[in-house]
Coordinates of C-alpha atoms in Angstrom, one line a residue:
X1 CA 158.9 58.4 -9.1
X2 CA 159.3 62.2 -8.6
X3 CA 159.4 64.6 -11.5
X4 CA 163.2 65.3 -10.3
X5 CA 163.9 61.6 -11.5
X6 CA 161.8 61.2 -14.7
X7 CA 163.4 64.4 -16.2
X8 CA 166.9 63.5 -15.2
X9 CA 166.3 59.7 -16.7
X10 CA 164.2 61.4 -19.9
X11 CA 167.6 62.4 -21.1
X12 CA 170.2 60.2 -22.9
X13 CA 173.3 61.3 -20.4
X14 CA 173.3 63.2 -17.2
X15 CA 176.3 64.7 -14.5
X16 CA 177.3 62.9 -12.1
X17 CA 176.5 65.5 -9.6
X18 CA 173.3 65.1 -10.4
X19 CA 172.4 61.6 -10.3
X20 CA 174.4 61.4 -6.9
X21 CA 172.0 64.1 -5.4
X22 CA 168.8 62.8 -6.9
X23 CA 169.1 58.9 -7.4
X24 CA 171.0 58.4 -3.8
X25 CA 171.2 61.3 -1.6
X26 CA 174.8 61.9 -2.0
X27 CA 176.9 64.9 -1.9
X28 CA 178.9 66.6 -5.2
X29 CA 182.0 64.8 -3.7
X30 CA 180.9 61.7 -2.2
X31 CA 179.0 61.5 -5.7
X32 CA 182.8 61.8 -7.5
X33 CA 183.6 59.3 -5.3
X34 CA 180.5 56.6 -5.9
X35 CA 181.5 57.1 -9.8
X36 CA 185.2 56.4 -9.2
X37 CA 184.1 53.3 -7.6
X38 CA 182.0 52.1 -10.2
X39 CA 178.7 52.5 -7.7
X40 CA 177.6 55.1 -10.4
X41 CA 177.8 54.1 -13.8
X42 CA 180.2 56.8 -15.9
X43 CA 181.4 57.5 -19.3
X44 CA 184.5 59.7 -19.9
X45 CA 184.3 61.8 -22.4
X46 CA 187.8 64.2 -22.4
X47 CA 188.1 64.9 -19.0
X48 CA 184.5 64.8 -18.2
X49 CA 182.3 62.0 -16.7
X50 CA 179.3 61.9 -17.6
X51 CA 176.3 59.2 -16.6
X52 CA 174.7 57.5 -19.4
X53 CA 171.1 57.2 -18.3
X54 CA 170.0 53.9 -19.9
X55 CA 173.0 52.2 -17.9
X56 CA 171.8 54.1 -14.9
X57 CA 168.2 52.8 -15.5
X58 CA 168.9 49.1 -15.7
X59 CA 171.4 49.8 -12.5
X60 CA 168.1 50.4 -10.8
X61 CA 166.0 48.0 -12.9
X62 CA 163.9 50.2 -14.4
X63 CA 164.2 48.8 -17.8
X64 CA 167.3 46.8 -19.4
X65 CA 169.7 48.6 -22.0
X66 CA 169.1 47.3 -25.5

């Protein structure tokens, strides 16, 4: 796992941009996109969607949310 991955995972939410780009290779709006889907998990918080990393972890099997 890169360093890239382990300090967006090391934190408890992260934007979707981000996780798009790093987990799958995907552009800002083809990341939008994934996460209006429900290929990347999302919480909405006001208008903003953000990407709860434990869900995100056990989407990859990583380790399972508690």
């Amino acid at each position: 796992m890169n360093e890239e991955l382990l300090k967006l995972l090391s934190k408890p939410t992260a934007s979707v941009p981000d996780v798009g780009r790093i987990v799958y290779g995907l552009s800002r709006n083809a990341s939008y996109d994934a996460a209006s889907r429900g290929d990347i998990p999302t919480i909405q918080i006001g208008k903003l969607k953000k990407v709860p990393t434990a869900m995100l972890r056990a989407r990859l099997g990583l380790e399972a949310v508690a």
